[in-house]
């Protein structure tokens, strides 16, 4: 049951909060928000906050892409209403609380079909028709960077030293960044569990506890924004780019996923030789079958495909394996109630709502259609003779999504049209841009 807004205002005021930041994700997972004085919160809840719909279709460079329903419709409004169940005090921003917003059509009655939260709800509703619900546990890697005027980008990796994978303490984090972030995120209510240094210099991983899929996506979205904001308070840059540095590893977004029945039983647990049920095999088969299209959602940028490659621990082949980190879908060794798949396809730049929605849709289709699975990968992977390859660039992934009619139907045609239009504009702009590499390669000799 929704809490009365007057009670929320009273509690926030008593706690020294005078501003509420109402935020929602755009198509690529950027936080769009408005700061509302706490005494004005009842009006925001009642009427909603007006935003131009084309904000969904605005690029990181501030250009508006001509997505149907935006510029062609005269740049109409959407209404974003605060979801009071998500109000939380921001530990690093004095006097400010945060809450998620729900994006509605101008009439105020229907949710926006291209809103990422609504896309995920749509996929979950389809799986619910089979009597199943999804539990998801997101894991993110990111790079922390420090200003460097001598660098072409203006940034260099923080504490850039080799060999610090799976370490904690001041050895790989001399300023205690991870400790600070973990405590802030815990106090923010994001239910984080642990963090450590990863392979790359200045690269870190922080895990979130598993929960139902929508809550997991909500926390993942807020997590990414929070990490970026905390880094800014340190005078640093936290980036979730797939591969920000040529000489460093990429950053992943791995999703641990299982399905529960109406009684809360994990239906992936089974008595077959591998400890998995038929339902689990069908779910794995669905993810494998729709992997080329899923790449568009889980690897959604030009940069994403520079993370893939042999020996990168980033999957570029469509395969699965039992406790095998060189496969795209890994089945961790735990069984019983902890039986799950770990989908390692995604990179950290993915919009968590859309990435998880795509996985839920693929699981639904796999279970519905009783998809089969090939034999699991044995030994170290990356042998293209054994498994089909994922799309090698964003353009190919977008084509795969457009061609996957079953997945499009589950996710919603209006959303997919908006996403494809937006992302194909990104491909077009990049294809016309002269890079530093091209100048270095050609200018002197040609």
mmCIF file of N, CA, C and O in Angstrom, residues 362-445:
data_model
loop_
_atom_site.group_PDB
_atom_site.id
_atom_site.type_symbol
_atom_site.label_atom_id
_atom_site.label_comp_id
_atom_site.label_asym_id
_atom_site.label_seq_id
_atom_site.Cartn_x
_atom_site.Cartn_y
_atom_site.Cartn_z
ATOM 1 N N UNK A 362 13.991 -13.782 -22.686
ATOM 2 C CA UNK A 362 14.596 -14.977 -23.272
ATOM 3 C C UNK A 362 14.292 -16.216 -22.444
ATOM 4 O O UNK A 362 14.046 -17.299 -22.994
ATOM 5 N N UNK A 363 14.312 -16.079 -21.117
ATOM 6 C CA UNK A 363 13.956 -17.208 -20.247
ATOM 7 C C UNK A 363 12.499 -17.614 -20.483
ATOM 8 O O UNK A 363 12.177 -18.803 -20.601
ATOM 9 N N UNK A 364 11.614 -16.618 -20.561
ATOM 10 C CA UNK A 364 10.199 -16.904 -20.831
ATOM 11 C C UNK A 364 10.038 -17.688 -22.138
ATOM 12 O O UNK A 364 9.343 -18.719 -22.181
ATOM 13 N N UNK A 365 10.695 -17.221 -23.188
ATOM 14 C CA UNK A 365 10.557 -17.888 -24.483
ATOM 15 C C UNK A 365 11.155 -19.293 -24.444
ATOM 16 O O UNK A 365 10.609 -20.229 -25.041
ATOM 17 N N UNK A 366 12.285 -19.437 -23.737
ATOM 18 C CA UNK A 366 12.899 -20.753 -23.641
ATOM 19 C C UNK A 366 12.038 -21.750 -22.902
ATOM 20 O O UNK A 366 11.881 -22.912 -23.320
ATOM 21 N N UNK A 367 11.438 -21.314 -21.780
ATOM 22 C CA UNK A 367 10.574 -22.210 -21.002
ATOM 23 C C UNK A 367 9.283 -22.483 -21.759
ATOM 24 O O UNK A 367 8.815 -23.632 -21.826
ATOM 25 N N UNK A 368 8.713 -21.438 -22.354
ATOM 26 C CA UNK A 368 7.455 -21.616 -23.101
ATOM 27 C C UNK A 368 7.621 -22.585 -24.264
ATOM 28 O O UNK A 368 6.769 -23.445 -24.507
ATOM 29 N N UNK A 369 8.730 -22.437 -24.988
ATOM 30 C CA UNK A 369 8.935 -23.227 -26.204
ATOM 31 C C UNK A 369 9.754 -24.493 -25.961
ATOM 32 O O UNK A 369 10.093 -25.196 -26.918
ATOM 33 N N UNK A 370 10.106 -24.752 -24.685
ATOM 34 C CA UNK A 370 10.903 -25.926 -24.323
ATOM 35 C C UNK A 370 12.202 -25.993 -25.142
ATOM 36 O O UNK A 370 12.519 -27.010 -25.778
ATOM 37 N N UNK A 371 12.931 -24.900 -25.116
ATOM 38 C CA UNK A 371 14.180 -24.798 -25.871
ATOM 39 C C UNK A 371 15.176 -25.839 -25.368
ATOM 40 O O UNK A 371 15.239 -26.153 -24.178
ATOM 41 N N UNK A 372 15.957 -26.352 -26.282
ATOM 42 C CA UNK A 372 16.972 -27.346 -25.930
ATOM 43 C C UNK A 372 18.317 -26.668 -25.699
ATOM 44 O O UNK A 372 18.531 -25.525 -26.114
ATOM 45 N N UNK A 373 19.204 -27.382 -25.040
ATOM 46 C CA UNK A 373 20.557 -26.868 -24.814
ATOM 47 C C UNK A 373 21.568 -27.822 -25.431
ATOM 48 O O UNK A 373 21.391 -29.050 -25.380
ATOM 49 N N UNK A 374 22.635 -27.278 -26.014
ATOM 50 C CA UNK A 374 23.721 -28.146 -26.478
ATOM 51 C C UNK A 374 24.494 -28.685 -25.285
ATOM 52 O O UNK A 374 24.264 -28.261 -24.144
ATOM 53 N N UNK A 375 25.427 -29.605 -25.492
ATOM 54 C CA UNK A 375 26.257 -30.072 -24.376
ATOM 55 C C UNK A 375 27.038 -28.903 -23.773
ATOM 56 O O UNK A 375 27.407 -27.960 -24.475
ATOM 57 N N UNK A 376 27.290 -28.933 -22.464
ATOM 58 C CA UNK A 376 28.022 -27.831 -21.835
ATOM 59 C C UNK A 376 29.471 -27.789 -22.304
ATOM 60 O O UNK A 376 30.052 -28.810 -22.683
ATOM 61 N N UNK A 377 30.028 -26.597 -22.265
ATOM 62 C CA UNK A 377 31.420 -26.398 -22.624
ATOM 63 C C UNK A 377 32.320 -27.177 -21.665
ATOM 64 O O UNK A 377 32.141 -27.118 -20.451
ATOM 65 N N UNK A 378 33.311 -27.841 -22.217
ATOM 66 C CA UNK A 378 34.306 -28.540 -21.410
ATOM 67 C C UNK A 378 35.645 -27.819 -21.551
ATOM 68 O O UNK A 378 36.080 -27.507 -22.657
ATOM 69 N N UNK A 379 36.300 -27.568 -20.419
ATOM 70 C CA UNK A 379 37.613 -26.942 -20.464
ATOM 71 C C UNK A 379 37.535 -25.473 -20.834
ATOM 72 O O UNK A 379 36.479 -24.831 -20.741
ATOM 73 N N UNK A 380 38.665 -24.933 -21.249
ATOM 74 C CA UNK A 380 38.759 -23.512 -21.564
ATOM 75 C C UNK A 380 38.120 -23.243 -22.914
ATOM 76 O O UNK A 380 38.357 -23.960 -23.882
ATOM 77 N N UNK A 381 37.304 -22.198 -22.984
ATOM 78 C CA UNK A 381 36.522 -21.922 -24.177
ATOM 79 C C UNK A 381 37.238 -21.090 -25.225
ATOM 80 O O UNK A 381 38.442 -21.196 -25.419
ATOM 81 N N UNK A 382 36.462 -20.299 -25.927
ATOM 82 C CA UNK A 382 36.948 -19.397 -26.968
ATOM 83 C C UNK A 382 37.423 -20.142 -28.219
ATOM 84 O O UNK A 382 38.316 -19.683 -28.919
ATOM 85 N N UNK A 383 36.827 -21.281 -28.494
ATOM 86 C CA UNK A 383 37.121 -22.022 -29.711
ATOM 87 C C UNK A 383 35.938 -21.850 -30.650
ATOM 88 O O UNK A 383 34.881 -22.457 -30.464
ATOM 89 N N UNK A 384 36.120 -21.020 -31.679
ATOM 90 C CA UNK A 384 35.019 -20.694 -32.584
ATOM 91 C C UNK A 384 34.555 -21.889 -33.397
ATOM 92 O O UNK A 384 33.494 -21.830 -34.027
ATOM 93 N N UNK A 385 35.329 -22.972 -33.393
ATOM 94 C CA UNK A 385 34.896 -24.165 -34.100
ATOM 95 C C UNK A 385 33.836 -24.929 -33.312
ATOM 96 O O UNK A 385 33.157 -25.796 -33.865
ATOM 97 N N UNK A 386 33.686 -24.608 -32.020
ATOM 98 C CA UNK A 386 32.765 -25.348 -31.162
ATOM 99 C C UNK A 386 31.423 -24.657 -30.972
ATOM 100 O O UNK A 386 30.413 -25.316 -30.736
ATOM 101 N N UNK A 387 31.402 -23.333 -31.033
ATOM 102 C CA UNK A 387 30.176 -22.594 -30.711
ATOM 103 C C UNK A 387 30.012 -21.420 -31.649
ATOM 104 O O UNK A 387 31.011 -20.839 -32.115
ATOM 105 N N UNK A 388 28.765 -21.015 -31.938
ATOM 106 C CA UNK A 388 28.548 -19.822 -32.769
ATOM 107 C C UNK A 388 28.998 -18.563 -32.046
ATOM 108 O O UNK A 388 29.038 -18.511 -30.810
ATOM 109 N N UNK A 389 29.330 -17.544 -32.826
ATOM 110 C CA UNK A 389 29.831 -16.290 -32.258
ATOM 111 C C UNK A 389 28.706 -15.291 -32.061
ATOM 112 O O UNK A 389 27.702 -15.289 -32.782
ATOM 113 N N UNK A 390 28.883 -14.445 -31.082
ATOM 114 C CA UNK A 390 28.005 -13.301 -30.883
ATOM 115 C C UNK A 390 28.243 -12.275 -31.980
ATOM 116 O O UNK A 390 29.262 -12.326 -32.683
ATOM 117 N N UNK A 391 27.335 -11.311 -32.153
ATOM 118 C CA UNK A 391 27.598 -10.214 -33.082
ATOM 119 C C UNK A 391 28.929 -9.527 -32.761
ATOM 120 O O UNK A 391 29.285 -9.380 -31.587
ATOM 121 N N UNK A 392 29.634 -9.102 -33.788
ATOM 122 C CA UNK A 392 30.966 -8.528 -33.591
ATOM 123 C C UNK A 392 30.945 -7.008 -33.470
ATOM 124 O O UNK A 392 31.980 -6.405 -33.189
ATOM 125 N N UNK A 393 29.799 -6.388 -33.690
ATOM 126 C CA UNK A 393 29.702 -4.941 -33.519
ATOM 127 C C UNK A 393 28.258 -4.576 -33.210
ATOM 128 O O UNK A 393 27.347 -5.418 -33.295
ATOM 129 N N UNK A 394 28.047 -3.316 -32.829
ATOM 130 C CA UNK A 394 26.716 -2.878 -32.411
ATOM 131 C C UNK A 394 25.718 -2.964 -33.548
ATOM 132 O O UNK A 394 24.562 -3.344 -33.345
ATOM 133 N N UNK A 395 26.133 -2.627 -34.753
ATOM 134 C CA UNK A 395 25.211 -2.653 -35.887
ATOM 135 C C UNK A 395 24.650 -4.054 -36.101
ATOM 136 O O UNK A 395 23.440 -4.237 -36.304
ATOM 137 N N UNK A 396 25.513 -5.064 -36.016
ATOM 138 C CA UNK A 396 25.058 -6.440 -36.202
ATOM 139 C C UNK A 396 24.123 -6.864 -35.062
ATOM 140 O O UNK A 396 23.146 -7.590 -35.287
ATOM 141 N N UNK A 397 24.415 -6.419 -33.852
ATOM 142 C CA UNK A 397 23.550 -6.753 -32.726
ATOM 143 C C UNK A 397 22.176 -6.115 -32.880
ATOM 144 O O UNK A 397 21.149 -6.740 -32.568
ATOM 145 N N UNK A 398 22.130 -4.878 -33.343
ATOM 146 C CA UNK A 398 20.842 -4.214 -33.559
ATOM 147 C C UNK A 398 20.033 -4.929 -34.633
ATOM 148 O O UNK A 398 18.810 -5.083 -34.507
ATOM 149 N N UNK A 399 20.699 -5.388 -35.688
ATOM 150 C CA UNK A 399 20.009 -6.153 -36.724
ATOM 151 C C UNK A 399 19.443 -7.452 -36.154
ATOM 152 O O UNK A 399 18.334 -7.870 -36.507
ATOM 153 N N UNK A 400 20.219 -8.085 -35.248
ATOM 154 C CA UNK A 400 19.744 -9.326 -34.638
ATOM 155 C C UNK A 400 18.520 -9.073 -33.768
ATOM 156 O O UNK A 400 17.570 -9.871 -33.748
ATOM 157 N N UNK A 401 18.516 -7.970 -33.036
ATOM 158 C CA UNK A 401 17.348 -7.627 -32.218
ATOM 159 C C UNK A 401 16.142 -7.367 -33.105
ATOM 160 O O UNK A 401 15.032 -7.851 -32.825
ATOM 161 N N UNK A 402 16.328 -6.599 -34.165
ATOM 162 C CA UNK A 402 15.209 -6.286 -35.059
ATOM 163 C C UNK A 402 14.618 -7.552 -35.677
ATOM 164 O O UNK A 402 13.407 -7.627 -35.924
ATOM 165 N N UNK A 403 15.464 -8.563 -35.924
ATOM 166 C CA UNK A 403 15.010 -9.790 -36.584
ATOM 167 C C UNK A 403 14.395 -10.794 -35.616
ATOM 168 O O UNK A 403 13.745 -11.752 -36.052
ATOM 169 N N UNK A 404 14.578 -10.601 -34.321
ATOM 170 C CA UNK A 404 14.083 -11.551 -33.328
ATOM 171 C C UNK A 404 12.648 -11.191 -32.962
ATOM 172 O O UNK A 404 12.368 -10.549 -31.947
ATOM 173 N N UNK A 405 11.707 -11.630 -33.784
ATOM 174 C CA UNK A 405 10.316 -11.220 -33.634
ATOM 175 C C UNK A 405 9.726 -11.643 -32.295
ATOM 176 O O UNK A 405 8.932 -10.906 -31.683
ATOM 177 N N UNK A 406 10.087 -12.824 -31.818
ATOM 178 C CA UNK A 406 9.526 -13.295 -30.555
ATOM 179 C C UNK A 406 9.982 -12.422 -29.397
ATOM 180 O O UNK A 406 9.176 -12.053 -28.524
ATOM 181 N N UNK A 407 11.257 -12.071 -29.372
ATOM 182 C CA UNK A 407 11.771 -11.221 -28.300
ATOM 183 C C UNK A 407 11.161 -9.825 -28.381
ATOM 184 O O UNK A 407 10.808 -9.228 -27.354
ATOM 185 N N UNK A 408 11.027 -9.299 -29.603
ATOM 186 C CA UNK A 408 10.430 -7.973 -29.792
ATOM 187 C C UNK A 408 9.006 -7.950 -29.255
ATOM 188 O O UNK A 408 8.584 -6.992 -28.596
ATOM 189 N N UNK A 409 8.258 -9.005 -29.504
ATOM 190 C CA UNK A 409 6.864 -9.046 -29.039
ATOM 191 C C UNK A 409 6.795 -8.991 -27.521
ATOM 192 O O UNK A 409 5.932 -8.314 -26.954
ATOM 193 N N UNK A 410 7.704 -9.685 -26.834
ATOM 194 C CA UNK A 410 7.678 -9.686 -25.373
ATOM 195 C C UNK A 410 8.086 -8.319 -24.830
ATOM 196 O O UNK A 410 7.461 -7.794 -23.901
ATOM 197 N N UNK A 411 9.119 -7.718 -25.393
ATOM 198 C CA UNK A 411 9.634 -6.444 -24.881
ATOM 199 C C UNK A 411 8.748 -5.261 -25.252
ATOM 200 O O UNK A 411 8.747 -4.241 -24.557
ATOM 201 N N UNK A 412 8.019 -5.379 -26.348
ATOM 202 C CA UNK A 412 7.151 -4.285 -26.795
ATOM 203 C C UNK A 412 7.692 -3.612 -28.033
ATOM 204 O O UNK A 412 8.829 -3.129 -28.040
ATOM 205 N N UNK A 413 6.877 -3.597 -29.091
ATOM 206 C CA UNK A 413 7.343 -3.067 -30.371
ATOM 207 C C UNK A 413 7.684 -1.583 -30.293
ATOM 208 O O UNK A 413 8.657 -1.123 -30.903
ATOM 209 N N UNK A 414 6.908 -0.796 -29.532
ATOM 210 C CA UNK A 414 7.178 0.639 -29.453
ATOM 211 C C UNK A 414 8.528 0.905 -28.779
ATOM 212 O O UNK A 414 9.304 1.751 -29.234
ATOM 213 N N UNK A 415 8.815 0.155 -27.708
ATOM 214 C CA UNK A 415 10.125 0.304 -27.081
ATOM 215 C C UNK A 415 11.238 -0.088 -28.041
ATOM 216 O O UNK A 415 12.237 0.628 -28.181
ATOM 217 N N UNK A 416 11.106 -1.238 -28.689
ATOM 218 C CA UNK A 416 12.186 -1.713 -29.562
ATOM 219 C C UNK A 416 12.410 -0.749 -30.712
ATOM 220 O O UNK A 416 13.557 -0.466 -31.088
ATOM 221 N N UNK A 417 11.346 -0.193 -31.273
ATOM 222 C CA UNK A 417 11.498 0.797 -32.343
ATOM 223 C C UNK A 417 12.278 2.013 -31.847
ATOM 224 O O UNK A 417 13.191 2.500 -32.528
ATOM 225 N N UNK A 418 11.938 2.489 -30.655
ATOM 226 C CA UNK A 418 12.656 3.635 -30.094
ATOM 227 C C UNK A 418 14.123 3.297 -29.854
ATOM 228 O O UNK A 418 15.028 4.081 -30.187
ATOM 229 N N UNK A 419 14.385 2.128 -29.288
ATOM 230 C CA UNK A 419 15.759 1.733 -28.981
ATOM 231 C C UNK A 419 16.586 1.585 -30.244
ATOM 232 O O UNK A 419 17.725 2.077 -30.326
ATOM 233 N N UNK A 420 16.029 0.901 -31.253
ATOM 234 C CA UNK A 420 16.763 0.709 -32.504
ATOM 235 C C UNK A 420 17.035 2.036 -33.199
ATOM 236 O O UNK A 420 18.134 2.264 -33.711
ATOM 237 N N UNK A 421 16.051 2.906 -33.230
ATOM 238 C CA UNK A 421 16.249 4.216 -33.874
ATOM 239 C C UNK A 421 17.343 4.994 -33.174
ATOM 240 O O UNK A 421 18.230 5.577 -33.818
ATOM 241 N N UNK A 422 17.298 5.008 -31.852
ATOM 242 C CA UNK A 422 18.291 5.733 -31.060
ATOM 243 C C UNK A 422 19.683 5.170 -31.291
ATOM 244 O O UNK A 422 20.644 5.910 -31.525
ATOM 245 N N UNK A 423 19.817 3.857 -31.234
ATOM 246 C CA UNK A 423 21.138 3.238 -31.326
ATOM 247 C C UNK A 423 21.690 3.244 -32.750
ATOM 248 O O UNK A 423 22.912 3.340 -32.951
ATOM 249 N N UNK A 424 20.825 3.155 -33.733
ATOM 250 C CA UNK A 424 21.327 3.237 -35.120
ATOM 251 C C UNK A 424 21.826 4.637 -35.435
ATOM 252 O O UNK A 424 22.751 4.810 -36.246
ATOM 253 N N UNK A 425 21.269 5.642 -34.776
ATOM 254 C CA UNK A 425 21.812 6.987 -34.910
ATOM 255 C C UNK A 425 23.220 7.043 -34.328
ATOM 256 O O UNK A 425 24.105 7.714 -34.874
ATOM 257 N N UNK A 426 23.446 6.344 -33.222
ATOM 258 C CA UNK A 426 24.783 6.290 -32.620
ATOM 259 C C UNK A 426 25.780 5.661 -33.589
ATOM 260 O O UNK A 426 26.903 6.161 -33.763
ATOM 261 N N UNK A 427 25.394 4.561 -34.229
ATOM 262 C CA UNK A 427 26.269 3.908 -35.203
ATOM 263 C C UNK A 427 26.574 4.855 -36.365
ATOM 264 O O UNK A 427 27.717 4.967 -36.819
ATOM 265 N N UNK A 428 25.545 5.548 -36.857
ATOM 266 C CA UNK A 428 25.739 6.469 -37.980
ATOM 267 C C UNK A 428 26.701 7.585 -37.610
ATOM 268 O O UNK A 428 27.615 7.924 -38.378
ATOM 269 N N UNK A 429 26.533 8.173 -36.426
ATOM 270 C CA UNK A 429 27.407 9.274 -36.018
ATOM 271 C C UNK A 429 28.848 8.821 -35.864
ATOM 272 O O UNK A 429 29.780 9.510 -36.273
ATOM 273 N N UNK A 430 29.041 7.625 -35.303
ATOM 274 C CA UNK A 430 30.405 7.135 -35.128
ATOM 275 C C UNK A 430 31.057 6.838 -36.474
ATOM 276 O O UNK A 430 32.255 7.092 -36.668
ATOM 277 N N UNK A 431 30.291 6.304 -37.429
ATOM 278 C CA UNK A 431 30.864 5.947 -38.731
ATOM 279 C C UNK A 431 31.386 7.161 -39.482
ATOM 280 O O UNK A 431 32.249 7.036 -40.351
ATOM 281 N N UNK A 432 30.899 8.350 -39.131
ATOM 282 C CA UNK A 432 31.317 9.578 -39.810
ATOM 283 C C UNK A 432 32.359 10.366 -39.016
ATOM 284 O O UNK A 432 32.821 11.405 -39.479
ATOM 285 N N UNK A 433 32.715 9.864 -37.838
ATOM 286 C CA UNK A 433 33.635 10.595 -36.970
ATOM 287 C C UNK A 433 35.075 10.146 -37.210
ATOM 288 O O UNK A 433 35.373 8.952 -37.221
ATOM 289 N N UNK A 434 35.979 11.112 -37.410
ATOM 290 C CA UNK A 434 37.404 10.815 -37.605
ATOM 291 C C UNK A 434 38.054 10.641 -36.236
ATOM 292 O O UNK A 434 38.055 11.563 -35.410
ATOM 293 N N UNK A 435 38.613 9.453 -35.991
ATOM 294 C CA UNK A 435 39.193 9.138 -34.688
ATOM 295 C C UNK A 435 40.678 9.494 -34.637
ATOM 296 O O UNK A 435 41.334 9.664 -35.675
ATOM 297 N N UNK A 436 41.203 9.561 -33.418
ATOM 298 C CA UNK A 436 42.637 9.787 -33.239
ATOM 299 C C UNK A 436 43.455 8.666 -33.875
ATOM 300 O O UNK A 436 44.531 8.907 -34.416
ATOM 301 N N UNK A 437 42.952 7.437 -33.787
ATOM 302 C CA UNK A 437 43.659 6.300 -34.378
ATOM 303 C C UNK A 437 43.845 6.501 -35.878
ATOM 304 O O UNK A 437 44.936 6.264 -36.416
ATOM 305 N N UNK A 438 42.796 6.944 -36.562
ATOM 306 C CA UNK A 438 42.892 7.148 -38.003
ATOM 307 C C UNK A 438 43.945 8.200 -38.350
ATOM 308 O O UNK A 438 44.727 8.035 -39.296
ATOM 309 N N UNK A 439 43.964 9.290 -37.577
ATOM 310 C CA UNK A 439 44.937 10.339 -37.875
ATOM 311 C C UNK A 439 46.361 9.823 -37.679
ATOM 312 O O UNK A 439 47.247 10.055 -38.507
ATOM 313 N N UNK A 440 46.587 9.101 -36.570
ATOM 314 C CA UNK A 440 47.929 8.561 -36.317
ATOM 315 C C UNK A 440 48.321 7.542 -37.379
ATOM 316 O O UNK A 440 49.469 7.472 -37.804
ATOM 317 N N UNK A 441 47.376 6.742 -37.816
ATOM 318 C CA UNK A 441 47.667 5.674 -38.754
ATOM 319 C C UNK A 441 47.966 6.170 -40.163
ATOM 320 O O UNK A 441 48.843 5.659 -40.844
ATOM 321 N N UNK A 442 47.263 7.217 -40.589
ATOM 322 C CA UNK A 442 47.304 7.579 -41.999
ATOM 323 C C UNK A 442 47.950 8.928 -42.309
ATOM 324 O O UNK A 442 48.464 9.123 -43.412
ATOM 325 N N UNK A 443 47.892 9.880 -41.425
ATOM 326 C CA UNK A 443 48.190 11.263 -41.804
ATOM 327 C C UNK A 443 49.606 11.463 -42.316
ATOM 328 O O UNK A 443 49.823 12.208 -43.278
ATOM 329 N N UNK A 444 50.600 10.838 -41.715
ATOM 330 C CA UNK A 444 51.993 11.099 -42.081
ATOM 331 C C UNK A 444 52.365 10.438 -43.408
ATOM 332 O O UNK A 444 53.030 11.028 -44.252
ATOM 333 N N UNK A 445 51.880 9.195 -43.609
ATOM 334 C CA UNK A 445 52.328 8.431 -44.763
ATOM 335 C C UNK A 445 51.441 8.572 -45.988
ATOM 336 O O UNK A 445 51.898 8.367 -47.120
#
